[in-house]
Short mmCIF file of C-alpha atoms in Angstrom, two decimals:
data_model
loop_
_atom_site.label_atom_id
_atom_site.label_comp_id
_atom_site.label_asym_id
_atom_site.label_seq_id
_atom_site.Cartn_x
_atom_site.Cartn_y
_atom_site.Cartn_z
CA ARG A 1 0.00 0.00 0.00
CA ASP A 2 2.76 2.46 0.95
CA SER A 3 4.69 1.33 -2.10
CA GLN A 4 1.70 2.04 -4.35
CA SER A 5 1.29 5.56 -2.96
CA ARG A 6 5.03 6.17 -3.44
CA VAL A 7 4.77 4.98 -7.06
CA VAL A 8 1.87 7.37 -7.64
CA ARG A 9 3.80 10.23 -6.06
CA LEU A 10 6.95 9.49 -8.06
CA ARG A 11 4.97 9.29 -11.31
CA GLU A 12 3.36 12.66 -10.53
CA GLU A 13 6.70 14.27 -9.69
CA LEU A 14 8.17 12.89 -12.90
CA ARG A 15 5.20 14.21 -14.90
CA LEU A 16 5.74 17.69 -13.47
CA VAL A 17 9.47 17.63 -14.17
CA GLU A 18 8.79 16.54 -17.75
CA LEU A 19 6.34 19.45 -18.18
CA ASP A 20 9.12 21.82 -17.14
CA ARG A 21 11.58 20.04 -19.44
CA GLU A 22 9.28 20.75 -22.40
CA GLU A 23 10.09 24.44 -21.89
CA ILE A 24 13.72 24.06 -20.77
CA PRO A 25 14.87 20.61 -21.97
CA GLU A 26 18.54 20.91 -21.00
CA HIS A 27 18.21 22.67 -17.66
CA PRO A 28 20.78 20.96 -15.41
CA ARG A 29 18.54 20.61 -12.37
CA LEU A 30 15.68 19.24 -14.46
CA LEU A 31 17.98 16.70 -16.15
CA TYR A 32 19.16 15.57 -12.74
CA TYR A 33 15.65 15.28 -11.32
CA ALA A 34 14.31 13.53 -14.44
CA GLY A 35 17.05 10.89 -14.19
CA ALA A 36 16.93 10.48 -10.42
CA LEU A 37 13.13 10.18 -10.38
CA ARG A 38 13.26 7.50 -13.09
CA TYR A 39 15.78 5.54 -11.04
CA GLU A 40 13.67 5.89 -7.88
CA LEU A 41 10.50 4.85 -9.73
CA ALA A 42 12.22 1.80 -11.24
CA SER A 43 13.46 0.86 -7.75
CA GLU A 44 10.02 1.22 -6.26
CA LEU A 45 8.42 -0.85 -9.03
CA GLN A 46 10.99 -3.61 -8.56
CA GLN A 47 10.87 -3.59 -4.77
CA GLY A 48 8.98 -6.48 -3.26
CA GLN A 49 8.53 -8.19 -6.62
CA VAL A 50 9.76 -11.78 -6.58
CA ALA A 51 9.25 -12.08 -10.32
CA PRO A 52 7.81 -8.93 -11.92
CA SER A 53 5.46 -9.48 -14.84
CA GLU A 54 6.92 -9.05 -18.32
CA GLU A 55 5.09 -5.75 -18.68
CA ARG A 56 6.37 -4.41 -15.35
CA GLN A 57 9.90 -5.64 -16.10
CA ALA A 58 9.79 -3.84 -19.47
CA ASP A 59 8.65 -0.66 -17.69
CA ILE A 60 11.48 -0.98 -15.15
CA SER A 61 14.04 -1.56 -17.90
CA LYS A 62 12.79 1.41 -19.92
CA LEU A 63 12.93 3.67 -16.84
CA ALA A 64 16.47 2.49 -16.01
CA GLN A 65 17.77 3.02 -19.55
CA SER A 66 16.20 6.46 -19.70
CA ALA A 67 17.60 7.33 -16.25
CA ALA A 68 21.08 6.31 -17.40
CA LYS A 69 20.91 8.53 -20.49
CA LEU A 70 19.60 11.56 -18.60
CA LEU A 71 22.03 11.22 -15.72
CA ALA A 72 25.00 10.73 -18.06
CA ARG A 73 24.03 13.96 -19.84
CA ARG A 74 23.88 15.73 -16.47
CA VAL A 75 27.29 14.44 -15.43
CA LYS A 76 28.88 15.65 -18.66
CA GLN A 77 27.03 18.95 -18.80
CA THR A 78 28.59 22.18 -17.60
CA SER A 79 26.08 24.79 -16.60
CA GLN A 80 25.51 28.31 -15.35
CA VAL A 81 24.55 27.18 -11.83
CA SER A 82 26.86 27.78 -8.88
CA ALA A 83 30.05 25.75 -8.69
CA GLN A 84 28.78 24.02 -5.55
CA GLU A 85 25.48 23.04 -7.18
CA GLN A 86 27.29 21.91 -10.34
CA ALA A 87 29.72 19.68 -8.44
CA GLN A 88 27.08 18.19 -6.17
CA GLN A 89 24.64 17.43 -8.99
CA GLN A 90 27.38 15.83 -11.07
CA THR A 91 28.49 13.76 -8.08
CA VAL A 92 25.04 12.49 -7.21
CA ALA A 93 24.18 11.92 -10.89
CA ALA A 94 27.34 9.78 -11.23
CA PHE A 95 26.36 7.90 -8.06
CA TYR A 96 22.84 7.25 -9.43
CA LEU A 97 24.43 6.02 -12.67
CA GLY A 98 26.49 3.54 -10.69
CA ARG A 99 23.34 2.38 -8.92
CA THR A 100 21.44 2.14 -12.21
CA PHE A 101 24.12 -0.06 -13.77
CA THR A 102 24.35 -2.15 -10.59
CA ASP A 103 20.64 -2.54 -9.86
CA PHE A 104 19.07 -2.68 -13.32
CA LEU A 105 21.44 -2.73 -16.28
CA GLU A 106 23.75 -5.39 -14.81
CA ASP A 107 27.02 -3.89 -15.98
CA VAL A 108 29.43 -3.88 -13.04
CA GLY A 109 32.24 -2.43 -15.15
CA LYS A 110 30.22 0.68 -15.93
CA ALA A 111 28.88 0.82 -12.39
CA GLU A 112 32.42 0.79 -11.01
CA ARG A 113 33.51 3.58 -13.38
CA TRP A 114 30.53 5.75 -12.37
CA TYR A 115 31.10 5.19 -8.65
CA LYS A 116 34.76 6.13 -9.10
CA LYS A 117 33.76 9.22 -11.06
CA ALA A 118 31.42 10.26 -8.22
CA ILE A 119 34.29 9.80 -5.76
CA LYS A 120 36.59 11.83 -8.02
CA PHE A 121 34.07 14.68 -8.19
CA GLU A 122 33.57 14.80 -4.40
CA ALA A 123 35.54 12.35 -2.31
CA ASP A 124 33.58 13.13 0.86
CA PHE A 125 30.24 12.06 -0.66
CA LEU A 126 30.36 8.77 1.22
CA TYR A 127 27.44 7.05 -0.49
CA ALA A 128 29.61 6.39 -3.55
CA PRO A 129 32.49 4.65 -1.69
CA VAL A 130 30.01 2.56 0.31
CA ALA A 131 28.25 1.43 -2.89
CA LEU A 132 31.60 0.72 -4.55
CA MET A 133 32.76 -1.30 -1.53
CA HIS A 134 29.57 -3.39 -1.65
CA MET A 135 30.17 -4.12 -5.30
CA LEU A 136 33.83 -4.99 -4.71
CA PHE A 137 32.87 -7.33 -1.84
CA LYS A 138 30.46 -9.18 -4.12
CA GLN A 139 33.34 -9.65 -6.56
CA GLU A 140 35.61 -10.82 -3.71
CA ARG A 141 37.97 -7.88 -4.29
CA TYR A 142 38.46 -7.34 -0.58
CA GLU A 143 41.78 -5.46 -0.61
CA GLU A 144 40.43 -2.92 -3.09
CA ALA A 145 37.28 -2.50 -0.99
CA LEU A 146 39.41 -1.87 2.10
CA GLN A 147 41.42 0.76 0.25
CA VAL A 148 38.23 2.49 -0.93
CA GLY A 149 37.02 2.58 2.69
CA LEU A 150 40.32 3.97 4.00
CA ASP A 151 40.36 6.63 1.28
CA ALA A 152 36.76 7.56 2.11
CA GLU A 153 37.63 7.90 5.78
CA ARG A 154 40.52 10.27 4.98
CA SER A 155 38.39 12.32 2.58
CA ALA A 156 35.50 12.67 5.02
CA ALA A 157 37.86 13.91 7.72
CA MET A 158 38.89 16.81 5.45
CA GLY A 159 35.39 18.34 5.55
CA PRO A 160 34.46 21.21 7.87
CA GLY A 161 34.99 20.18 11.48
CA GLY A 162 36.40 16.85 10.28
CA ARG A 163 33.01 15.82 8.87
CA PRO A 164 31.56 15.44 5.35
CA ARG A 165 29.85 18.53 3.92
CA PRO A 166 26.05 18.77 3.73
CA ARG A 167 24.61 18.34 0.23
CA LEU A 168 22.13 20.64 -1.47
CA PHE A 169 20.19 17.77 -3.07
CA MET A 170 19.94 15.33 -0.20
CA ASP A 171 16.99 15.16 2.19
CA SER A 172 19.15 13.73 4.94
CA SER A 173 22.37 14.80 6.56
CA PRO A 174 25.57 13.44 5.00
CA LEU A 175 26.89 10.04 5.92
CA GLN A 176 29.54 10.15 8.60
CA VAL A 177 32.71 8.08 8.73
CA CYS A 178 31.27 6.07 11.62
CA ASP A 179 28.37 5.04 9.32
CA ILE A 180 30.64 3.23 6.84
CA PRO A 181 31.20 -0.07 8.77
CA LEU A 182 27.47 -0.40 9.45
CA LEU A 183 26.49 0.24 5.84
CA VAL A 184 29.16 -2.06 4.46
CA SER A 185 27.95 -4.85 6.73
CA LYS A 186 24.44 -4.80 5.20
#
């Protein structure tokens, strides 16, 4: 029931973003939102489905492919927004691309490249190293995963007050270094 209401809400948000994109198709924030909402909608549609119907699986696949294209455009795009907004949107778009290739498009090579690109953009955005470490663990690349975690810890400590910076496009506060072991264990 909650999942259905979230799907309805995500579809409505996506509809509104697409209306705005009709007027300003390459606006950086709209590209980001259009891609991120498609990823979130695909995730919600897939969640709880043991074996989605062919129709639902086709919808999920279409959303994921479209999300990947939009997010890749946002990562590559330079824009007139502030430098902070530009960097943070590119970082999170690259992270979402990694998730899209991990969760839906089943290309771990591309996922790894996008996670690393997100880390390169903003090393203290800890969601990307955690996702990369999960992927490396699944591939039994434990030493590389450890190095990613150690690098993330050093990067996070360079933020203000020794903590990661808040993000403009995140509803929650940033991950902290102490969160990494817990998230990696899941």
